[in-house]
Amino acid sequence: MIKIATIVGARPQFIKAATVSRAIAKRQGVTELLIHTGQHFDVNMSDLFFNELDIRKPDVNLAIGGGTHGQNTGRMIESIEGVLLDYNPDHVMVYGDTDSTLAGALAAVKIHIPIAHVEAGLRSFNRLMPEEINRVLTDHISDLLFAPTETASKNLRQEGINETKVHLVGDVMYDASLYYRERSLSPKYVKLIDGTPFYLCTIHRAENTDDPKRLKAIVSLINQISKDTNVVLPLHPRTRLAIKNMDKEAFSEGVKVLHPVGYLEMAWLLANCQLVLTDSGGVQKEAYFYQKPCVTLREETEWVELVEAGCNQLVSPVDPNAANSIQQMSSVQIEHNCSIYGNGDAAGKLLSLILD
Ligand code: UDP
């Protein structure tokens, strides 16, 4: 029996791991231990996903969250190492680019357990982002690197990573979007008049929330565009707190502020919105999966293919012309060519590679 230890901790990792765990459950001769670091602990950011995506209860919950990057990462490494020494898996599987990813990889490499990194090779080339450090370090100590795109695979080659370790399998987020879209649910806590256009917005990147000047610009930009089109804004706890800490910042009436929604409500919002406005990595791609134009409120993106194809536009929130750019983007028709992200079976492919 091959034993895989899966390490998750943050919202996007629950979605990715749900897809791979489903593939694992269908195979003979392989078993999985699910370790939740506790990085995301709010009910709306964690439990909700386990319930609605049918992910089984984590076998281990380390309950490590709420600290600084250093505190969280350090405590996670120590605790994960203990679990791995007990379970003695054949592979450790880590996802994406959070502190849980890096901690899992560091704990495994020191005790010589091979690491499989799902969503390897993504680069923003901005080392001020905590995610960029997590990705680069995890990739360089991983044994199996599952790249979601051609660009990601090229980035790894350019960093000198041995080609035999790199596998272009497609994006498990695309698998997830195909599987769950039919189960989408209309959101409970927002009243939208049928057929009234709205923009879907998510903001949570540290570069936007931790810089008061940028955050202020984002709030005023959202308020400005909501004068013409309603904006539905499921607000990440980090962003909610940062806005609360700012003097006199508030959203206007046209902005429908929600607590973070579940993935199935998110699927409904993506399917029904007119445009997506985000700084999320996952949501940029989902806009494309649902054939919606996207504006990314960042200076750079890891998912460059969509910008090159004209489906996504990078707009700096401090650009005085930002509202016009969003307006113009909202009428762009999106062509669907999903081969960029594989054929919807990234999870099956990567699992076969691990088992072989
Ligand atoms: N998401 C969600 N509810 C929300 C906001 C996002 O289910 O209120 C989903 C979204 O559809 C995507 C994932 O969370 O699948 C993206 O996670 P996030 O933006 O936190 O992280 P990133 O992708 O930037 O790493």
Tab-separated table of N, CA and C and ligand atoms in Angstrom, residues 11-12 15-16 40 45 49 97 173 202 204-205 234 236 259-263 266 270 279-283 286, ligand 1:
chain	number	residue	atom	x	y	z
A	11	ARG	N	-7.691	28.064	2.065
A	11	ARG	CA	-8.870	27.869	1.192
A	11	ARG	C	-8.562	27.269	-0.182
A	12	PRO	N	-7.661	27.893	-0.975
A	12	PRO	CA	-7.477	27.312	-2.309
A	12	PRO	C	-6.924	25.889	-2.263
A	15	ILE	N	-9.687	23.243	-2.078
A	15	ILE	CA	-10.336	23.008	-3.377
A	15	ILE	C	-9.463	22.093	-4.243
A	16	LYS	N	-8.162	22.390	-4.275
A	16	LYS	CA	-7.248	21.575	-5.097
A	16	LYS	C	-7.161	20.157	-4.540
A	40	HIS	N	-5.883	28.541	7.755
A	40	HIS	CA	-7.200	29.190	7.685
A	40	HIS	C	-8.110	28.448	8.651
A	45	MET	N	-13.881	29.975	5.898
A	45	MET	CA	-12.657	29.799	5.103
A	45	MET	C	-12.171	28.352	5.169
A	49	PHE	N	-15.783	24.497	3.390
A	49	PHE	CA	-15.235	23.819	2.209
A	49	PHE	C	-15.200	22.312	2.414
A	97	ASP	N	1.235	27.697	-2.727
A	97	ASP	CA	2.299	28.624	-2.325
A	97	ASP	C	2.104	29.268	-0.957
A	173	MET	N	-7.345	23.109	-10.623
A	173	MET	CA	-8.455	24.061	-10.435
A	173	MET	C	-9.441	23.978	-11.601
A	202	THR	N	-12.977	40.091	-5.505
A	202	THR	CA	-12.308	39.560	-4.304
A	202	THR	C	-10.943	40.236	-4.167
A	204	HIS	N	-7.512	40.106	-1.478
A	204	HIS	CA	-6.888	39.611	-0.242
A	204	HIS	C	-5.368	39.603	-0.249
A	205	ARG	N	-4.718	39.936	-1.376
A	205	ARG	CA	-3.246	39.856	-1.425
A	205	ARG	C	-2.629	40.856	-0.452
A	234	PRO	N	-17.369	39.290	-1.719
A	234	PRO	CA	-17.160	38.404	-0.558
A	234	PRO	C	-15.802	38.739	0.040
A	236	HIS	N	-12.558	38.800	2.287
A	236	HIS	CA	-11.597	37.960	3.022
A	236	HIS	C	-11.401	38.567	4.421
A	259	HIS	N	-19.659	38.023	3.806
A	259	HIS	CA	-18.585	37.203	4.370
A	259	HIS	C	-18.095	36.297	3.249
A	260	PRO	N	-16.909	35.703	3.374
A	260	PRO	CA	-16.470	34.800	2.302
A	260	PRO	C	-17.559	33.757	2.033
A	261	VAL	N	-17.782	33.482	0.760
A	261	VAL	CA	-18.822	32.503	0.414
A	261	VAL	C	-18.164	31.144	0.168
A	262	GLY	N	-18.978	30.113	0.145
A	262	GLY	CA	-18.461	28.778	-0.169
A	262	GLY	C	-18.145	28.681	-1.659
A	263	TYR	N	-17.500	27.586	-2.017
A	263	TYR	CA	-17.078	27.402	-3.413
A	263	TYR	C	-18.284	27.270	-4.347
A	266	MET	N	-19.692	30.630	-4.893
A	266	MET	CA	-18.718	31.332	-5.734
A	266	MET	C	-18.918	30.919	-7.202
A	270	LEU	N	-19.637	33.455	-10.226
A	270	LEU	CA	-18.784	33.484	-11.426
A	270	LEU	C	-19.625	33.284	-12.691
A	279	ASP	N	-7.660	40.119	-7.011
A	279	ASP	CA	-6.201	39.987	-6.942
A	279	ASP	C	-5.844	38.532	-6.609
A	280	SER	N	-6.839	37.651	-6.695
A	280	SER	CA	-6.629	36.228	-6.399
A	280	SER	C	-6.046	35.504	-7.607
A	281	GLY	N	-5.174	34.534	-7.345
A	281	GLY	CA	-4.653	33.723	-8.431
A	281	GLY	C	-5.738	32.817	-8.994
A	282	GLY	N	-6.413	32.086	-8.095
A	282	GLY	CA	-7.424	31.130	-8.531
A	282	GLY	C	-8.584	31.801	-9.251
A	283	VAL	N	-9.024	32.927	-8.728
A	283	VAL	CA	-10.214	33.574	-9.297
A	283	VAL	C	-9.924	34.131	-10.701
A	286	GLU	N	-10.566	31.207	-12.845
A	286	GLU	CA	-11.993	30.837	-12.853
A	286	GLU	C	-12.797	31.795	-13.721
B	1	UDP	N1	-13.311	31.481	-3.188
B	1	UDP	C1	-14.421	31.045	-2.519
B	1	UDP	N2	-15.127	31.963	-1.768
B	1	UDP	C2	-14.778	33.266	-1.695
B	1	UDP	C3	-13.632	33.701	-2.412
B	1	UDP	C4	-12.909	32.768	-3.137
B	1	UDP	O1	-14.796	29.869	-2.584
B	1	UDP	O2	-15.450	34.027	-0.982
B	1	UDP	C5	-12.551	30.478	-3.957
B	1	UDP	C6	-12.325	30.859	-5.391
B	1	UDP	O3	-13.437	30.503	-6.190
B	1	UDP	C7	-11.062	30.086	-5.735
B	1	UDP	C8	-10.307	30.084	-4.428
B	1	UDP	O4	-11.249	30.388	-3.413
B	1	UDP	O5	-11.371	28.766	-6.094
B	1	UDP	C9	-9.220	31.111	-4.480
B	1	UDP	O6	-8.681	31.290	-3.245
B	1	UDP	P1	-7.924	32.621	-2.811
B	1	UDP	O7	-8.368	33.748	-3.654
B	1	UDP	O8	-8.095	32.728	-1.339
B	1	UDP	O9	-6.393	32.259	-3.049
B	1	UDP	P2	-5.432	32.330	-4.294
B	1	UDP	O10	-6.064	31.617	-5.432
B	1	UDP	O11	-5.144	33.761	-4.590
B	1	UDP	O12	-4.201	31.629	-3.823
